[in-house]
mmCIF file of C-alpha atoms in Angstrom:
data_model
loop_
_atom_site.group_PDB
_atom_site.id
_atom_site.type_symbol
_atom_site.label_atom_id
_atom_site.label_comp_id
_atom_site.label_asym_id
_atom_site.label_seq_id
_atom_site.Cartn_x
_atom_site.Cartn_y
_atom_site.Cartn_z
ATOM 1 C CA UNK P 161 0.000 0.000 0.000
ATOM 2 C CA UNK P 162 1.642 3.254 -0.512
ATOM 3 C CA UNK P 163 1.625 6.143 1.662
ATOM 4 C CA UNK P 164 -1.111 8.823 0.943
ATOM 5 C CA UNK P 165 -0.085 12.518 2.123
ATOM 6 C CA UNK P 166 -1.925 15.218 1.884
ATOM 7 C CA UNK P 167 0.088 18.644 3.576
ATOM 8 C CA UNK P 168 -1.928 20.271 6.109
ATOM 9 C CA UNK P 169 -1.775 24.282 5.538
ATOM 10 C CA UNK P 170 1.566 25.256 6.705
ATOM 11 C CA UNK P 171 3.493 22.152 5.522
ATOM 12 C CA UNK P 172 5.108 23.664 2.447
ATOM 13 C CA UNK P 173 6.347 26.486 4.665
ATOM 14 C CA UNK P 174 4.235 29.114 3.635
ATOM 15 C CA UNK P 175 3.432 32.097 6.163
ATOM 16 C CA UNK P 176 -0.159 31.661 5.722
ATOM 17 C CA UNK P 177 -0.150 34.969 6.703
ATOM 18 C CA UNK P 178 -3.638 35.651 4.750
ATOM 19 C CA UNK P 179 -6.603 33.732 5.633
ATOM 20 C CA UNK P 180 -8.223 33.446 2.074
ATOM 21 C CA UNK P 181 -5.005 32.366 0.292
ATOM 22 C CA UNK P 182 -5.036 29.901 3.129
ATOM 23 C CA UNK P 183 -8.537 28.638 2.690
ATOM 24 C CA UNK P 184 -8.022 28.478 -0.967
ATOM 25 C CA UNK P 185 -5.380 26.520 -0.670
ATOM 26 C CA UNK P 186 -7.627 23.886 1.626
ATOM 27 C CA UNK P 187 -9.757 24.098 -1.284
ATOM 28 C CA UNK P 188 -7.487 22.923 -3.761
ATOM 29 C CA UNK P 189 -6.381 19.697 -0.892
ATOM 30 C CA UNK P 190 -10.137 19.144 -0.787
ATOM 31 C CA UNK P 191 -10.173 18.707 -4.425
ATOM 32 C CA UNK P 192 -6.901 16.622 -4.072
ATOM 33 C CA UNK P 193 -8.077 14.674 -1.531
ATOM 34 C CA UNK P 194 -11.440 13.751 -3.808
ATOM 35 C CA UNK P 195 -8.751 12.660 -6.690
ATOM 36 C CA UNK P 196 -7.018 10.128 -4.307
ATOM 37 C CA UNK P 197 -10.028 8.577 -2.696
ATOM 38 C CA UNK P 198 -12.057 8.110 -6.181
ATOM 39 C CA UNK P 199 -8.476 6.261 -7.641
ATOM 40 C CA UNK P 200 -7.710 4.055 -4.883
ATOM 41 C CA UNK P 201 -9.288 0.999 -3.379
ATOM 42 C CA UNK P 202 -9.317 -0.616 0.249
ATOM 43 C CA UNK P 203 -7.189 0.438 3.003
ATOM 44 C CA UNK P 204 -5.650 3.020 0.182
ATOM 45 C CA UNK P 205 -9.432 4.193 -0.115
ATOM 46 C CA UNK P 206 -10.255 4.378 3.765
ATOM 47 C CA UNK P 207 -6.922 6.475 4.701
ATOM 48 C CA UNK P 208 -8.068 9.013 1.821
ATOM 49 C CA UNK P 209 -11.136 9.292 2.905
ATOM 50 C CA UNK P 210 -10.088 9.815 7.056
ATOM 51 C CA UNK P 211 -8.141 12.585 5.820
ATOM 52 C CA UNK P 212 -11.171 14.195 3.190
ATOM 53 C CA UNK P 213 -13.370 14.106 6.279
ATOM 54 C CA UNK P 214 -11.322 15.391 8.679
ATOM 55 C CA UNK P 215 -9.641 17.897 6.406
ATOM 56 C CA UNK P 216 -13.443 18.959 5.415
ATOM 57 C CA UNK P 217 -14.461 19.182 9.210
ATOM 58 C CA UNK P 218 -11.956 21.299 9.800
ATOM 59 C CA UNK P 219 -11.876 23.617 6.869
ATOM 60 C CA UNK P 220 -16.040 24.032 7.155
ATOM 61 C CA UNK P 221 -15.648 24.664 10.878
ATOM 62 C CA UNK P 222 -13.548 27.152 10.855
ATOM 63 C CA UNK P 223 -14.544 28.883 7.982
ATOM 64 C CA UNK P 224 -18.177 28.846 10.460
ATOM 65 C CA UNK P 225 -15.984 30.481 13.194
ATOM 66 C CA UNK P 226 -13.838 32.993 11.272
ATOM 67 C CA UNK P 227 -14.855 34.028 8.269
ATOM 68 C CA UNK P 228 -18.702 33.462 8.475
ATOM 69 C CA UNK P 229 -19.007 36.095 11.256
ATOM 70 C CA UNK P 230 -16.804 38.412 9.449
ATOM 71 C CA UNK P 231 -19.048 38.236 6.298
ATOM 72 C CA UNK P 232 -22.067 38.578 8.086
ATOM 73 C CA UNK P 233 -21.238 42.043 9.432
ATOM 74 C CA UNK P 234 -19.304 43.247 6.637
ATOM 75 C CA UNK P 235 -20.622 42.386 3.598
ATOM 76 C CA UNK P 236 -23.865 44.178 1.633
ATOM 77 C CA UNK P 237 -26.447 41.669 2.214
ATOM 78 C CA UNK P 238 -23.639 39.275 4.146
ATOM 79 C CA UNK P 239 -26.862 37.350 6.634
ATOM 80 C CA UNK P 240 -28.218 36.199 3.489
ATOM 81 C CA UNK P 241 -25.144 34.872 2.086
ATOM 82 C CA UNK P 242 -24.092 33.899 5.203
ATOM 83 C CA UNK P 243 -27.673 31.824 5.191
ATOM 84 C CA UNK P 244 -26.680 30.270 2.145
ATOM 85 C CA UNK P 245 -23.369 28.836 2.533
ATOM 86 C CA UNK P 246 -24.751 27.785 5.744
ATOM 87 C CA UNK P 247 -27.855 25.649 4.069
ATOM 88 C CA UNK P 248 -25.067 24.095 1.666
ATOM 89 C CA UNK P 249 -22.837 23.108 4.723
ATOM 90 C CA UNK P 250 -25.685 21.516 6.591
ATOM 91 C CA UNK P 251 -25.924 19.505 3.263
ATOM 92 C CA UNK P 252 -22.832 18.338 2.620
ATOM 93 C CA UNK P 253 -22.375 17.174 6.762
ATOM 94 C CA UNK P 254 -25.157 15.274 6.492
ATOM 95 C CA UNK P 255 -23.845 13.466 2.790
ATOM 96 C CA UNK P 256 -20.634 13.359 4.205
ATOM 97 C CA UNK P 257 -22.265 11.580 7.551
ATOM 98 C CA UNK P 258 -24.108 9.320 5.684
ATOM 99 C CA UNK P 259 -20.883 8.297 3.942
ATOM 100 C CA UNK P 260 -18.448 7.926 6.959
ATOM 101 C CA UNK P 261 -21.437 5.169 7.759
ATOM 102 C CA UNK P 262 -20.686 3.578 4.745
ATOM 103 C CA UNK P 263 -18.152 0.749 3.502
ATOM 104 C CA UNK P 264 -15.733 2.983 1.277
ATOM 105 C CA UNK P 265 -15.804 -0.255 -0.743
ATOM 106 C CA UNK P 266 -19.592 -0.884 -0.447
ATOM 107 C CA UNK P 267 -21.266 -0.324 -4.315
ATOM 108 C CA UNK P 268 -23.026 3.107 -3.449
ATOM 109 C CA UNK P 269 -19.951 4.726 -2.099
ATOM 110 C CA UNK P 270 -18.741 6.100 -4.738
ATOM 111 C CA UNK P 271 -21.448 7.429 -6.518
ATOM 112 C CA UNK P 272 -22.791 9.144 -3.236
ATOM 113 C CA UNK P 273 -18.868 10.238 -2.694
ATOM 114 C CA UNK P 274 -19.376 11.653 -6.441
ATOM 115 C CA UNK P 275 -22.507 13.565 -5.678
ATOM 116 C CA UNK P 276 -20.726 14.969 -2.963
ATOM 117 C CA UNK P 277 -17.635 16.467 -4.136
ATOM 118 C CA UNK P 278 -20.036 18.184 -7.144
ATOM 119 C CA UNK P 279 -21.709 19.981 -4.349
ATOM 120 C CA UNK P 280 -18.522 20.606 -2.006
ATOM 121 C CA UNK P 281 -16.933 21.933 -5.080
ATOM 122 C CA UNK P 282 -20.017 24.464 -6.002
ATOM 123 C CA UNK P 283 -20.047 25.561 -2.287
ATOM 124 C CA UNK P 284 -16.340 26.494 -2.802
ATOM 125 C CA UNK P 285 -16.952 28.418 -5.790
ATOM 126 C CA UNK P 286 -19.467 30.129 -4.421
ATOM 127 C CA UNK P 287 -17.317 31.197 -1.434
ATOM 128 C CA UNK P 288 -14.639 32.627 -3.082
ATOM 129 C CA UNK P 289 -16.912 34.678 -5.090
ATOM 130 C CA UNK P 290 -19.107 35.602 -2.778
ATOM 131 C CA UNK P 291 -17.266 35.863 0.917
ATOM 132 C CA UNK P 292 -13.788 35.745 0.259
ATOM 133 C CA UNK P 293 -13.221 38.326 -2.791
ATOM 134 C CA UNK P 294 -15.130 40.758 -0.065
ATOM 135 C CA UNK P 295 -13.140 39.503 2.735
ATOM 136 C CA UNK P 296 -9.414 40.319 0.858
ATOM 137 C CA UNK P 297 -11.126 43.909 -0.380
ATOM 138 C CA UNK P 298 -12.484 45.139 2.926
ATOM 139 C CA UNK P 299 -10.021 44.629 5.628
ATOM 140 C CA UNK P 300 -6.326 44.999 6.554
ATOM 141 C CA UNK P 301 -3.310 42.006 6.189
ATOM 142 C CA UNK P 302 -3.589 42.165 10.213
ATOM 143 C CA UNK P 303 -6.790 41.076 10.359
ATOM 144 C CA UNK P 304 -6.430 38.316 7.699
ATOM 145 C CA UNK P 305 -3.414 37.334 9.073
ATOM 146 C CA UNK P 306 -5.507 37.151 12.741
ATOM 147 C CA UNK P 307 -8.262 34.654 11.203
ATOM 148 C CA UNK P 308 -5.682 32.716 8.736
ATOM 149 C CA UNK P 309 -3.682 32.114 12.540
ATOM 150 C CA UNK P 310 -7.112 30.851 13.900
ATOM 151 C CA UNK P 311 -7.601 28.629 11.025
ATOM 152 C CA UNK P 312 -4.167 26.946 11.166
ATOM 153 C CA UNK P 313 -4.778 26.521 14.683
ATOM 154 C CA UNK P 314 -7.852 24.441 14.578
ATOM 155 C CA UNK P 315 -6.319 22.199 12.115
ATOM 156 C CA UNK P 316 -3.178 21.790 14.379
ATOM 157 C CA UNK P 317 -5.132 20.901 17.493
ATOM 158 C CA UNK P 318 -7.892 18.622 15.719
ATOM 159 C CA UNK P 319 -7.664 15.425 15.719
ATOM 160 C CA UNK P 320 -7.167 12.910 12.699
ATOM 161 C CA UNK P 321 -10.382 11.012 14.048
ATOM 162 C CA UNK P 322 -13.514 11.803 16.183
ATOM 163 C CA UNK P 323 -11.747 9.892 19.831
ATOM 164 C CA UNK P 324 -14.449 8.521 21.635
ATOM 165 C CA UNK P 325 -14.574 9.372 25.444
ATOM 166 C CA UNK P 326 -13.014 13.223 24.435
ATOM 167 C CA UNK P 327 -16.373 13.650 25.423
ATOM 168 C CA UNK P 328 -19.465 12.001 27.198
ATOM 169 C CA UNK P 329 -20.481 9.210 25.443
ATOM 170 C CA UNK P 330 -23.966 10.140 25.190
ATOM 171 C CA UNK P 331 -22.939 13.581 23.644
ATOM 172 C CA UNK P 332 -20.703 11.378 21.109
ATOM 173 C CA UNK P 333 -23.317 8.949 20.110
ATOM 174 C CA UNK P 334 -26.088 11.724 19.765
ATOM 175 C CA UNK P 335 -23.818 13.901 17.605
ATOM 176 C CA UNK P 336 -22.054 10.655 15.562
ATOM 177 C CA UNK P 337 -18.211 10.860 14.690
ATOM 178 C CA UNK P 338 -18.216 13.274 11.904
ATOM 179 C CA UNK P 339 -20.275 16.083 14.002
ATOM 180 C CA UNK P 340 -18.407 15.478 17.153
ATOM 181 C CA UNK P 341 -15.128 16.139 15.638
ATOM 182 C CA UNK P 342 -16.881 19.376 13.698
ATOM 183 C CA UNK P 343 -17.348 20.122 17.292
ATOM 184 C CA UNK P 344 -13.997 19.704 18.866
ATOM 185 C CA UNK P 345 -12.646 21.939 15.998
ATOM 186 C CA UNK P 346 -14.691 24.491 16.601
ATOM 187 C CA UNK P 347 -13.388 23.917 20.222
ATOM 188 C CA UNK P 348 -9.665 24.452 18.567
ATOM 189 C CA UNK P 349 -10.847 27.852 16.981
ATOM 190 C CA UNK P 350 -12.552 29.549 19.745
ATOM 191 C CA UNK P 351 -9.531 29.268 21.401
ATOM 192 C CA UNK P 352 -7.078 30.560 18.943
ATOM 193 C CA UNK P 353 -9.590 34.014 18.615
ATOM 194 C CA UNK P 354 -9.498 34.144 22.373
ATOM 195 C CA UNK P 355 -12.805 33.420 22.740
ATOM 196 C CA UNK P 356 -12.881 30.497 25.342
#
C-alpha cells in the first residue's frame, strides 16, 4: 500500500499569513483529496477518505468560526449569504455523515462520494466569489493574518479522528463521529480568537 499525504496548511512552509489564500489553498487539498479517494481501493481508499473528512471538518468549521461572522457584518447583504453557505454546509455534513457510515468499498460509495464532491466543489466556488473576494477587499493584512492564525490553529489541534470518550459518550453517540469532531474543531478555533 503506498503512503497517501496530503500537507496540512503550513506544511510547504508558507506564512499563511492571509486567511483566504489559506482557505483556498484547503480548497485545492479538498479537491486533491477527492482525486485520491475516487483512484484508490481498500485500506488506500479508507486512509483518503479519514483525511477528506477530517480535512473537510476542519476547513467548514472554521470557515463557520472565522470568516462566516466576518461576512455577516461586513458584507452588503452578508446574513443572506451567510444563510446560504450555511444551508449548503448543513448539506454536505449530512452526505458526508451518511458516507463515513458507509463501507468505502460498499457499491453506493462512490457514486454518493461523487454527488458529494459536485456539491462541495459548487459551495467552494461560491465562497470565493461571494465571501472571500469581499473579505481580501475590505479589511487589513492584520486582520487576515488574525483569522488565517485561527484557522491553522484548529487544524493543528484537531484530531485525525472523532476519539471517543473526548467527550461524554452520550454527547458522542447523539452527535455521531463526523459532528463530534466538527465540534472539537470548533473547540480548537474559539480558542485561537481568544474566545474560550
Amino acid at each position: 500500500m503506498s503512503q497517501l499525504h496530503t500537507p496540512q496548511a503550513g506544511d510547504d512552509q508558507s506564512d499563511d499569513l492571509d486567511v483566504v489564500a489559506l482557505l483556498m489553498r484547503q480548497h485545492g487539498d479538498i479537491r486533491n483529496l477527492f482525486d485520491q479517494v475516487e483512484a484508490t481501493t481498500g485500506d488506500e481508499r479508507r486512509e483518503a477518505f479519514r483525511q477528506l473528512v477530517r480535512l473537510l471538518a476542519v476547513h467548514e468549521t472554521a470557515e463557520e468560526e472565522v470568516v462566516h461572522p466576518f461576512a455577516r457584518q461586513s458584507m452588503p447583504g452578508g446574513r443572506q449569504i451567510v444563510e446560504d453557505r450555511l444551508a449548503e454546509e448543513k448539506a454536505a455534513k449530512e452526505t458526508l455523515a451518511a458516507l463515513d457510515d458507509m463501507d468505502t468499498d460498499h457499491p453506493d460509495f462512490l457514486p454518493k462520494l461523487r454527488a458529494l464532491r459536485t456539491d462541495v466543489q459548487e459551495h467552494a466556488r461560491k465562497e470565493e466569489r461571494y465571501e472571500f473576494t469581499h473579505i481580501r477587499r475590505s479589511t487589513d493584512v492584520t486582520n487576515l493574518a488574525a483569522m488565517a492564525k485561527a484557522v491553522k490553529a484548529a487544524e493543528a489541534m484537531a484530531p485525525t479522528r472523532p476519539h471517543p470518550g473526548v467527550e461524554s459518550g452520550a454527547a458522542n453517540m447523539a452527535l455521531g463521529p463526523v459532528a463530534a469532531l466538527m465540534e472539537r474543531t470548533k473547540d480548537a478555533v474559539r480558542k485561537a480568537m481568544g474566545k474560550d
